Amino acid sequence: MTSSARPGPRHARVPVTAARGPAIVLTVALTTFVSAAGAVYLDLRGQMDVSSAEELVISAPSPVATAHAPDDPFAGAAMNILVMGTDLRDEENAALAGDADGMRSDSTMLVHVSGDRTWAEVVSIPRDSLVQVPECLLPDGGRSRPRLTMFNEAFSIGAGAQQSMDHAVACTIGTVQALTNVPVTHHLVARMTGVIDVVEALDGVRMCLPEPVDEDPRYGNLHLAAGDQRLDGRQAIGFLRVRKGTGMGLEMGSDLTRITRQQAFVQAAVNELLGKDVLGDADELYGVARAVLGALRADGQLADPVRLAAFGYSLRGLDRSRVVFTDVPVVTASSDVNRVEWTSAADEIWQRLATDTPPEALVAATPPPDAAAGGDGSEPGGSPDGATGGGAGDGGSDDVPTAPGDEAGAGSGPLEDELLPGVCAA
């Protein structure tokens, strides 16, 4: 096992960015239906759980004010949205993933949207990172003690014996802010079972797997053949969660290799959305929007469909080539070969996000004003033939990460036309 660090930003890779795909759905769905009927608004609003976790965070850095963006309800400041999955084993999730004690965060991503809405960066935080978790408020009124532990333990520590979701989220937010000094302005928590509802609303997601995927029977029963096929909701959640077995990197048993598989699924799902006439079918569009909202728990501002739709609308000019995915640079932990530690290169990422500064690759690739205005015949912010991608994951604490430098998809540079392994070409 080597200890080489992973490279930095990668350009996004699906026909519409992972951040922009849901934004398109929410923009069209919510501006259409919410403006048409208050009853529809109340129905959509009722799908999303409202989190009050921000009230429980002990301390936070101040947001950095930036350029004003018209029509944006969050105008004037960059947005740092912490997206967390959860492996909480309630009755429904336990039926999918088996029983487990406590709750931990699943995959965690910090999504930075620039204040001028011209670029975005998605930073994936490895859950097996050894980090210093600060003190957190507990449901019983006390405070936890600071400790060195796995990053995803922050969720469990905050939840306490009472299994409080808001306290779990608050502890994770506090941990991210203490480690990075980046202010988390908003947060989303995705339910494991919510993926099923979204995939079913899309009538499945088409994938073209390069080889069979067979889960180790000690952990689950996912078996997917090679080739062109359509994954239903339960197969989709199994594909996102699987970590041990054979096919598409499962032999490595690594949480890090799973990121590439998850990005492939998101790329395929967004392709599915754009390939269907969802945006022209009111009933189907409403069903997809309802499923997306029902899969999430969000802070009070993002949980408002009207504000969320307006924010999505503000991203309409975001060029797909100006969304990058960045992995936190890591090496094998010196104290535990089954864990990883962040390298000093991570500090540069956090400093950029805190000051709303784009990666050097985006600065170098900034188009001239006439190109940005659609001088090639495309719409503003668009590109004739670009492509992008994104990802999410599973909980637990027994994964053994392989050497980060050996992981698939750890390269950098423009990949606009590249399809990830498992995504169908047409």
PDB file of N, CA, C and O in Angstrom, residues 45 48-55 74 79-82 84 166 169 173 184-189 296-305 307-308:
ATOM      1  N   ARG A  45     -44.053  21.430  -0.230  1.00  0.00           N
ATOM      2  CA  ARG A  45     -43.394  21.885   0.990  1.00  0.00           C
ATOM      3  C   ARG A  45     -43.455  20.797   2.060  1.00  0.00           C
ATOM      4  O   ARG A  45     -42.519  20.603   2.840  1.00  0.00           O
ATOM      5  N   MET A  48     -40.621  17.789   2.267  1.00  0.00           N
ATOM      6  CA  MET A  48     -39.260  17.944   2.765  1.00  0.00           C
ATOM      7  C   MET A  48     -39.251  18.208   4.263  1.00  0.00           C
ATOM      8  O   MET A  48     -39.970  19.075   4.751  1.00  0.00           O
ATOM      9  N   ASP A  49     -38.463  17.434   4.996  1.00  0.00           N
ATOM     10  CA  ASP A  49     -38.273  17.675   6.424  1.00  0.00           C
ATOM     11  C   ASP A  49     -37.445  18.936   6.619  1.00  0.00           C
ATOM     12  O   ASP A  49     -36.467  19.164   5.909  1.00  0.00           O
ATOM     13  N   VAL A  50     -37.837  19.736   7.593  1.00  0.00           N
ATOM     14  CA  VAL A  50     -37.100  20.961   7.881  1.00  0.00           C
ATOM     15  C   VAL A  50     -36.171  20.716   9.054  1.00  0.00           C
ATOM     16  O   VAL A  50     -36.589  20.244  10.113  1.00  0.00           O
ATOM     17  N   SER A  51     -34.912  21.018   8.863  1.00  0.00           N
ATOM     18  CA  SER A  51     -33.898  20.825   9.890  1.00  0.00           C
ATOM     19  C   SER A  51     -33.620  22.139  10.614  1.00  0.00           C
ATOM     20  O   SER A  51     -33.610  23.210  10.009  1.00  0.00           O
ATOM     21  N   SER A  52     -33.390  22.053  11.912  1.00  0.00           N
ATOM     22  CA  SER A  52     -33.006  23.220  12.710  1.00  0.00           C
ATOM     23  C   SER A  52     -31.588  23.067  13.250  1.00  0.00           C
ATOM     24  O   SER A  52     -31.221  23.661  14.264  1.00  0.00           O
ATOM     25  N   ALA A  53     -30.785  22.264  12.557  1.00  0.00           N
ATOM     26  CA  ALA A  53     -29.450  21.938  13.046  1.00  0.00           C
ATOM     27  C   ALA A  53     -28.562  23.168  13.178  1.00  0.00           C
ATOM     28  O   ALA A  53     -27.710  23.235  14.064  1.00  0.00           O
ATOM     29  N   GLU A  54     -28.762  24.176  12.293  1.00  0.00           N
ATOM     30  CA  GLU A  54     -27.877  25.342  12.344  1.00  0.00           C
ATOM     31  C   GLU A  54     -27.948  26.056  13.690  1.00  0.00           C
ATOM     32  O   GLU A  54     -27.004  26.726  14.105  1.00  0.00           O
ATOM     33  N   GLU A  55     -29.071  25.908  14.408  1.00  0.00           N
ATOM     34  CA  GLU A  55     -29.207  26.542  15.710  1.00  0.00           C
ATOM     35  C   GLU A  55     -28.379  25.846  16.783  1.00  0.00           C
ATOM     36  O   GLU A  55     -28.201  26.378  17.876  1.00  0.00           O
ATOM     37  N   PHE A  74     -30.604  34.159  -2.375  1.00  0.00           N
ATOM     38  CA  PHE A  74     -29.418  34.134  -1.522  1.00  0.00           C
ATOM     39  C   PHE A  74     -28.327  35.036  -2.114  1.00  0.00           C
ATOM     40  O   PHE A  74     -27.135  34.802  -1.930  1.00  0.00           O
ATOM     41  N   MET A  79     -22.412  30.292  -1.581  1.00  0.00           N
ATOM     42  CA  MET A  79     -23.140  29.273  -0.830  1.00  0.00           C
ATOM     43  C   MET A  79     -22.255  28.044  -0.658  1.00  0.00           C
ATOM     44  O   MET A  79     -21.639  27.579  -1.615  1.00  0.00           O
ATOM     45  N   ASN A  80     -22.179  27.560   0.554  1.00  0.00           N
ATOM     46  CA  ASN A  80     -21.482  26.312   0.852  1.00  0.00           C
ATOM     47  C   ASN A  80     -22.518  25.357   1.440  1.00  0.00           C
ATOM     48  O   ASN A  80     -22.931  25.497   2.588  1.00  0.00           O
ATOM     49  N   ILE A  81     -22.957  24.420   0.625  1.00  0.00           N
ATOM     50  CA  ILE A  81     -24.025  23.508   1.013  1.00  0.00           C
ATOM     51  C   ILE A  81     -23.422  22.165   1.395  1.00  0.00           C
ATOM     52  O   ILE A  81     -22.818  21.487   0.556  1.00  0.00           O
ATOM     53  N   LEU A  82     -23.567  21.770   2.655  1.00  0.00           N
ATOM     54  CA  LEU A  82     -23.053  20.483   3.105  1.00  0.00           C
ATOM     55  C   LEU A  82     -24.131  19.434   2.854  1.00  0.00           C
ATOM     56  O   LEU A  82     -25.231  19.503   3.407  1.00  0.00           O
ATOM     57  N   MET A  84     -25.201  15.579   3.106  1.00  0.00           N
ATOM     58  CA  MET A  84     -24.885  14.382   3.889  1.00  0.00           C
ATOM     59  C   MET A  84     -25.879  13.273   3.584  1.00  0.00           C
ATOM     60  O   MET A  84     -27.082  13.519   3.513  1.00  0.00           O
ATOM     61  N   ASP A 166     -31.057  16.334  14.109  1.00  0.00           N
ATOM     62  CA  ASP A 166     -30.556  17.708  14.067  1.00  0.00           C
ATOM     63  C   ASP A 166     -29.231  17.846  14.807  1.00  0.00           C
ATOM     64  O   ASP A 166     -28.324  18.556  14.359  1.00  0.00           O
ATOM     65  N   VAL A 169     -26.505  16.303  12.602  1.00  0.00           N
ATOM     66  CA  VAL A 169     -26.141  17.203  11.514  1.00  0.00           C
ATOM     67  C   VAL A 169     -25.309  18.371  12.043  1.00  0.00           C
ATOM     68  O   VAL A 169     -24.303  18.760  11.442  1.00  0.00           O
ATOM     69  N   ILE A 173     -21.640  19.532  10.820  1.00  0.00           N
ATOM     70  CA  ILE A 173     -21.380  20.889  10.338  1.00  0.00           C
ATOM     71  C   ILE A 173     -20.251  21.528  11.146  1.00  0.00           C
ATOM     72  O   ILE A 173     -19.317  22.123  10.594  1.00  0.00           O
ATOM     73  N   VAL A 184     -20.401  26.834   6.589  1.00  0.00           N
ATOM     74  CA  VAL A 184     -21.456  26.041   5.957  1.00  0.00           C
ATOM     75  C   VAL A 184     -22.732  26.876   6.012  1.00  0.00           C
ATOM     76  O   VAL A 184     -23.313  27.080   7.076  1.00  0.00           O
ATOM     77  N   THR A 185     -23.155  27.369   4.866  1.00  0.00           N
ATOM     78  CA  THR A 185     -24.305  28.266   4.834  1.00  0.00           C
ATOM     79  C   THR A 185     -25.636  27.531   4.768  1.00  0.00           C
ATOM     80  O   THR A 185     -26.660  28.067   5.190  1.00  0.00           O
ATOM     81  N   HIS A 186     -25.632  26.306   4.237  1.00  0.00           N
ATOM     82  CA  HIS A 186     -26.859  25.520   4.119  1.00  0.00           C
ATOM     83  C   HIS A 186     -26.515  24.042   4.217  1.00  0.00           C
ATOM     84  O   HIS A 186     -25.348  23.646   4.062  1.00  0.00           O
ATOM     85  N   HIS A 187     -27.498  23.219   4.468  1.00  0.00           N
ATOM     86  CA  HIS A 187     -27.235  21.789   4.530  1.00  0.00           C
ATOM     87  C   HIS A 187     -28.426  20.978   4.050  1.00  0.00           C
ATOM     88  O   HIS A 187     -29.573  21.418   4.118  1.00  0.00           O
ATOM     89  N   LEU A 188     -28.107  19.794   3.531  1.00  0.00           N
ATOM     90  CA  LEU A 188     -29.106  18.830   3.075  1.00  0.00           C
ATOM     91  C   LEU A 188     -28.723  17.458   3.613  1.00  0.00           C
ATOM     92  O   LEU A 188     -27.539  17.106   3.638  1.00  0.00           O
ATOM     93  N   VAL A 189     -29.701  16.689   4.037  1.00  0.00           N
ATOM     94  CA  VAL A 189     -29.489  15.300   4.434  1.00  0.00           C
ATOM     95  C   VAL A 189     -30.350  14.425   3.533  1.00  0.00           C
ATOM     96  O   VAL A 189     -31.560  14.652   3.413  1.00  0.00           O
ATOM     97  N   LEU A 296     -35.196  14.423   0.937  1.00  0.00           N
ATOM     98  CA  LEU A 296     -34.261  15.336   1.585  1.00  0.00           C
ATOM     99  C   LEU A 296     -34.788  15.905   2.896  1.00  0.00           C
ATOM    100  O   LEU A 296     -35.985  16.065   3.092  1.00  0.00           O
ATOM    101  N   ARG A 297     -33.852  16.207   3.767  1.00  0.00           N
ATOM    102  CA  ARG A 297     -34.099  17.018   4.954  1.00  0.00           C
ATOM    103  C   ARG A 297     -33.172  18.215   4.818  1.00  0.00           C
ATOM    104  O   ARG A 297     -31.978  18.053   4.583  1.00  0.00           O
ATOM    105  N   ALA A 298     -33.706  19.420   4.951  1.00  0.00           N
ATOM    106  CA  ALA A 298     -32.908  20.597   4.649  1.00  0.00           C
ATOM    107  C   ALA A 298     -33.119  21.682   5.685  1.00  0.00           C
ATOM    108  O   ALA A 298     -34.085  21.661   6.451  1.00  0.00           O
ATOM    109  N   ASP A 299     -32.204  22.653   5.670  1.00  0.00           N
ATOM    110  CA  ASP A 299     -32.382  23.808   6.545  1.00  0.00           C
ATOM    111  C   ASP A 299     -33.611  24.591   6.089  1.00  0.00           C
ATOM    112  O   ASP A 299     -34.108  24.419   4.967  1.00  0.00           O
ATOM    113  N   GLY A 300     -34.110  25.462   6.946  1.00  0.00           N
ATOM    114  CA  GLY A 300     -35.374  26.129   6.702  1.00  0.00           C
ATOM    115  C   GLY A 300     -35.442  26.905   5.407  1.00  0.00           C
ATOM    116  O   GLY A 300     -36.508  26.984   4.787  1.00  0.00           O
ATOM    117  N   GLN A 301     -34.320  27.488   4.963  1.00  0.00           N
ATOM    118  CA  GLN A 301     -34.344  28.263   3.731  1.00  0.00           C
ATOM    119  C   GLN A 301     -34.394  27.376   2.496  1.00  0.00           C
ATOM    120  O   GLN A 301     -35.193  27.610   1.592  1.00  0.00           O
ATOM    121  N   LEU A 302     -33.570  26.343   2.458  1.00  0.00           N
ATOM    122  CA  LEU A 302     -33.592  25.450   1.301  1.00  0.00           C
ATOM    123  C   LEU A 302     -34.852  24.595   1.264  1.00  0.00           C
ATOM    124  O   LEU A 302     -35.224  24.084   0.209  1.00  0.00           O
ATOM    125  N   ALA A 303     -35.515  24.425   2.403  1.00  0.00           N
ATOM    126  CA  ALA A 303     -36.718  23.601   2.437  1.00  0.00           C
ATOM    127  C   ALA A 303     -37.934  24.336   1.897  1.00  0.00           C
ATOM    128  O   ALA A 303     -39.017  23.758   1.805  1.00  0.00           O
ATOM    129  N   ASP A 304     -37.786  25.578   1.533  1.00  0.00           N
ATOM    130  CA  ASP A 304     -38.872  26.350   0.944  1.00  0.00           C
ATOM    131  C   ASP A 304     -38.828  26.169  -0.571  1.00  0.00           C
ATOM    132  O   ASP A 304     -37.885  26.623  -1.224  1.00  0.00           O
ATOM    133  N   PRO A 305     -39.813  25.498  -1.178  1.00  0.00           N
ATOM    134  CA  PRO A 305     -39.755  25.230  -2.622  1.00  0.00           C
ATOM    135  C   PRO A 305     -39.621  26.479  -3.472  1.00  0.00           C
ATOM    136  O   PRO A 305     -38.943  26.465  -4.498  1.00  0.00           O
ATOM    137  N   ARG A 307     -38.146  29.436  -2.702  1.00  0.00           N
ATOM    138  CA  ARG A 307     -36.777  29.937  -2.608  1.00  0.00           C
ATOM    139  C   ARG A 307     -35.814  28.995  -3.323  1.00  0.00           C
ATOM    140  O   ARG A 307     -34.865  29.433  -3.984  1.00  0.00           O
ATOM    141  N   LEU A 308     -36.052  27.688  -3.178  1.00  0.00           N
ATOM    142  CA  LEU A 308     -35.184  26.708  -3.825  1.00  0.00           C
ATOM    143  C   LEU A 308     -35.298  26.818  -5.346  1.00  0.00           C
ATOM    144  O   LEU A 308     -34.298  26.738  -6.070  1.00  0.00           O
TER     145      LEU A 308
END
